[in-house]
mmCIF file of C-alpha atoms in Angstrom:
data_model
loop_
_atom_site.group_PDB
_atom_site.id
_atom_site.type_symbol
_atom_site.label_atom_id
_atom_site.label_comp_id
_atom_site.label_asym_id
_atom_site.label_seq_id
_atom_site.Cartn_x
_atom_site.Cartn_y
_atom_site.Cartn_z
ATOM 1 C CA UNK O 1 -16.425 -19.281 -4.295
ATOM 2 C CA UNK O 2 -13.736 -16.854 -3.168
ATOM 3 C CA UNK O 3 -10.837 -17.051 -0.721
ATOM 4 C CA UNK O 4 -9.022 -14.217 0.987
ATOM 5 C CA UNK O 5 -5.720 -13.351 2.665
ATOM 6 C CA UNK O 6 -4.652 -10.321 4.698
ATOM 7 C CA UNK O 7 -1.744 -8.796 6.569
ATOM 8 C CA UNK O 8 -1.836 -5.747 8.836
ATOM 9 C CA UNK O 9 0.918 -3.902 10.671
ATOM 10 C CA UNK O 10 1.450 -0.439 12.157
ATOM 11 C CA UNK O 11 4.214 1.885 13.244
ATOM 12 C CA UNK O 12 4.538 5.396 14.623
ATOM 13 C CA UNK O 13 6.493 8.159 12.926
ATOM 14 C CA UNK O 14 7.642 11.354 14.648
ATOM 15 C CA UNK O 15 6.070 13.398 11.870
ATOM 16 C CA UNK O 16 2.650 15.019 12.058
ATOM 17 C CA UNK O 17 -0.141 13.475 10.014
ATOM 18 C CA UNK O 18 0.049 16.151 7.272
ATOM 19 C CA UNK O 19 3.750 15.412 6.663
ATOM 20 C CA UNK O 20 3.215 11.649 6.819
ATOM 21 C CA UNK O 21 0.323 11.861 4.381
ATOM 22 C CA UNK O 22 2.249 14.106 1.987
ATOM 23 C CA UNK O 23 5.217 11.719 1.908
ATOM 24 C CA UNK O 24 3.265 8.448 1.787
ATOM 25 C CA UNK O 25 0.752 9.590 -0.847
ATOM 26 C CA UNK O 26 3.619 10.438 -3.223
ATOM 27 C CA UNK O 27 3.786 7.164 -5.136
ATOM 28 C CA UNK O 28 7.409 7.812 -6.158
ATOM 29 C CA UNK O 29 8.423 7.321 -2.503
ATOM 30 C CA UNK O 30 7.033 3.771 -2.524
ATOM 31 C CA UNK O 31 9.837 2.730 -4.887
ATOM 32 C CA UNK O 32 12.157 3.287 -1.890
ATOM 33 C CA UNK O 33 10.124 0.811 0.136
ATOM 34 C CA UNK O 34 9.578 -1.966 -2.369
ATOM 35 C CA UNK O 35 10.946 -2.958 -5.739
ATOM 36 C CA UNK O 36 7.823 -1.699 -7.487
ATOM 37 C CA UNK O 37 6.861 1.411 -9.375
ATOM 38 C CA UNK O 38 3.338 2.763 -8.977
ATOM 39 C CA UNK O 39 2.203 4.937 -11.865
ATOM 40 C CA UNK O 40 -1.016 6.954 -11.738
ATOM 41 C CA UNK O 41 -2.798 8.303 -14.813
ATOM 42 C CA UNK O 42 -4.224 11.326 -13.023
ATOM 43 C CA UNK O 43 -4.557 13.130 -9.693
ATOM 44 C CA UNK O 44 -4.363 11.412 -6.322
ATOM 45 C CA UNK O 45 -8.094 10.862 -5.806
ATOM 46 C CA UNK O 46 -10.619 8.036 -5.709
ATOM 47 C CA UNK O 47 -11.074 6.423 -9.108
ATOM 48 C CA UNK O 48 -7.719 7.367 -10.629
ATOM 49 C CA UNK O 49 -6.364 4.453 -12.637
ATOM 50 C CA UNK O 50 -2.765 3.363 -12.960
ATOM 51 C CA UNK O 51 -0.511 0.358 -12.714
ATOM 52 C CA UNK O 52 1.860 -1.310 -10.317
ATOM 53 C CA UNK O 53 5.012 -2.463 -12.070
ATOM 54 C CA UNK O 54 7.471 -4.990 -10.634
ATOM 55 C CA UNK O 55 10.398 -6.721 -12.289
ATOM 56 C CA UNK O 56 8.217 -9.609 -13.498
ATOM 57 C CA UNK O 57 4.612 -8.364 -13.495
ATOM 58 C CA UNK O 58 2.481 -5.335 -14.311
ATOM 59 C CA UNK O 59 -0.917 -5.114 -12.662
ATOM 60 C CA UNK O 60 -3.590 -2.587 -13.579
ATOM 61 C CA UNK O 61 -4.592 -0.699 -10.449
ATOM 62 C CA UNK O 62 -6.857 2.023 -9.161
ATOM 63 C CA UNK O 63 -7.017 4.353 -6.206
ATOM 64 C CA UNK O 64 -10.172 2.689 -4.930
ATOM 65 C CA UNK O 65 -10.479 5.015 -1.930
ATOM 66 C CA UNK O 66 -8.866 8.317 -0.955
ATOM 67 C CA UNK O 67 -9.840 10.189 2.201
ATOM 68 C CA UNK O 68 -7.263 13.016 2.323
ATOM 69 C CA UNK O 69 -4.878 12.889 5.277
ATOM 70 C CA UNK O 70 -6.686 9.836 6.700
ATOM 71 C CA UNK O 71 -6.716 6.839 4.351
ATOM 72 C CA UNK O 72 -6.022 5.624 0.846
ATOM 73 C CA UNK O 73 -6.362 2.252 -0.873
ATOM 74 C CA UNK O 74 -4.683 1.044 -4.053
ATOM 75 C CA UNK O 75 -6.364 -2.000 -5.600
ATOM 76 C CA UNK O 76 -4.932 -4.080 -8.413
ATOM 77 C CA UNK O 77 -7.003 -6.556 -10.372
ATOM 78 C CA UNK O 78 -6.238 -9.547 -12.574
ATOM 79 C CA UNK O 79 -9.544 -11.062 -13.653
ATOM 80 C CA UNK O 80 -11.397 -12.267 -10.523
ATOM 81 C CA UNK O 81 -8.313 -11.698 -8.322
ATOM 82 C CA UNK O 82 -7.743 -8.417 -6.446
ATOM 83 C CA UNK O 83 -4.840 -7.246 -4.274
ATOM 84 C CA UNK O 84 -5.278 -4.092 -2.184
ATOM 85 C CA UNK O 85 -2.892 -1.968 -0.154
ATOM 86 C CA UNK O 86 -4.664 0.240 2.390
ATOM 87 C CA UNK O 87 -2.850 2.942 4.369
ATOM 88 C CA UNK O 88 -4.349 4.636 7.425
ATOM 89 C CA UNK O 89 -3.038 7.743 9.220
ATOM 90 C CA UNK O 90 -3.999 8.617 12.822
ATOM 91 C CA UNK O 91 -2.620 11.170 15.259
ATOM 92 C CA UNK O 92 -0.448 9.588 17.946
ATOM 93 C CA UNK O 93 0.779 12.240 20.361
ATOM 94 C CA UNK O 94 2.819 14.680 18.256
ATOM 95 C CA UNK O 95 3.456 11.968 15.649
ATOM 96 C CA UNK O 96 1.391 9.733 13.418
ATOM 97 C CA UNK O 97 0.411 6.095 13.664
ATOM 98 C CA UNK O 98 0.439 4.597 10.191
ATOM 99 C CA UNK O 99 -1.258 1.283 9.508
ATOM 100 C CA UNK O 100 -0.837 -0.756 6.363
ATOM 101 C CA UNK O 101 -3.340 -3.468 5.544
ATOM 102 C CA UNK O 102 -2.690 -5.694 2.553
ATOM 103 C CA UNK O 103 -5.502 -7.966 1.477
ATOM 104 C CA UNK O 104 -6.338 -10.223 -1.444
ATOM 105 C CA UNK O 105 -9.504 -11.876 -2.679
ATOM 106 C CA UNK O 106 -10.041 -14.314 -5.472
ATOM 107 C CA UNK O 107 -10.887 -17.833 -6.545
ATOM 108 C CA UNK O 108 -8.883 -20.604 -4.845
ATOM 109 C CA UNK O 109 -6.738 -21.309 -7.903
ATOM 110 C CA UNK O 110 -5.655 -17.643 -8.176
ATOM 111 C CA UNK O 111 -4.992 -17.435 -4.440
ATOM 112 C CA UNK O 112 -2.814 -20.537 -4.731
ATOM 113 C CA UNK O 113 -0.804 -18.968 -7.538
ATOM 114 C CA UNK O 114 -0.126 -15.945 -5.322
ATOM 115 C CA UNK O 115 0.768 -17.920 -2.162
ATOM 116 C CA UNK O 116 4.514 -17.343 -2.602
ATOM 117 C CA UNK O 117 3.980 -13.609 -3.021
ATOM 118 C CA UNK O 118 1.864 -13.535 0.148
ATOM 119 C CA UNK O 119 4.625 -15.293 2.123
ATOM 120 C CA UNK O 120 7.172 -12.817 0.774
ATOM 121 C CA UNK O 121 4.968 -9.854 1.775
ATOM 122 C CA UNK O 122 4.502 -11.304 5.264
ATOM 123 C CA UNK O 123 8.285 -11.492 5.605
ATOM 124 C CA UNK O 124 9.176 -8.112 4.103
ATOM 125 C CA UNK O 125 6.257 -5.648 4.333
ATOM 126 C CA UNK O 126 6.813 -4.579 7.960
ATOM 127 C CA UNK O 127 10.552 -3.971 7.447
ATOM 128 C CA UNK O 128 9.902 -2.140 4.157
ATOM 129 C CA UNK O 129 7.406 0.110 5.912
ATOM 130 C CA UNK O 130 9.954 0.787 8.692
ATOM 131 C CA UNK O 131 12.586 1.699 6.087
ATOM 132 C CA UNK O 132 10.262 4.222 4.445
ATOM 133 C CA UNK O 133 9.236 5.629 7.852
ATOM 134 C CA UNK O 134 12.908 6.099 8.760
ATOM 135 C CA UNK O 135 13.402 8.107 5.566
ATOM 136 C CA UNK O 136 10.328 10.158 6.425
ATOM 137 C CA UNK O 137 11.582 10.713 10.001
ATOM 138 C CA UNK O 138 14.931 11.840 8.602
ATOM 139 C CA UNK O 139 13.168 14.682 6.794
ATOM 140 C CA UNK O 140 11.806 16.201 10.014
#
């Protein structure tokens, strides 16, 4: 048996989709948004492995989907538990609507162990995304 959790939010940046994609798909820029470092062991394409490193945990991860300039998904796994961060990019007038969807799946005991992290993401993910978008908008 498996449980799941998800969070989705969107915002619009003044930048065109190419610029938004270029900035957001640079994993070094995510360190400005969250207190994590995302390291990739190869090019930014589907199947590239890496890890997400926080102050108290390192999780093996993979770019589980990359559709250039449209969507990418980073999925981390710990046994039967998975945590994914999906980013979508859509034209919105002269800017770009960016949507982040965070979702987790796993056995009930693992989901329970992550409950505090989920609550923290619910409280901080939208503001972290806004902070990164403001930095991106400042580049235009």
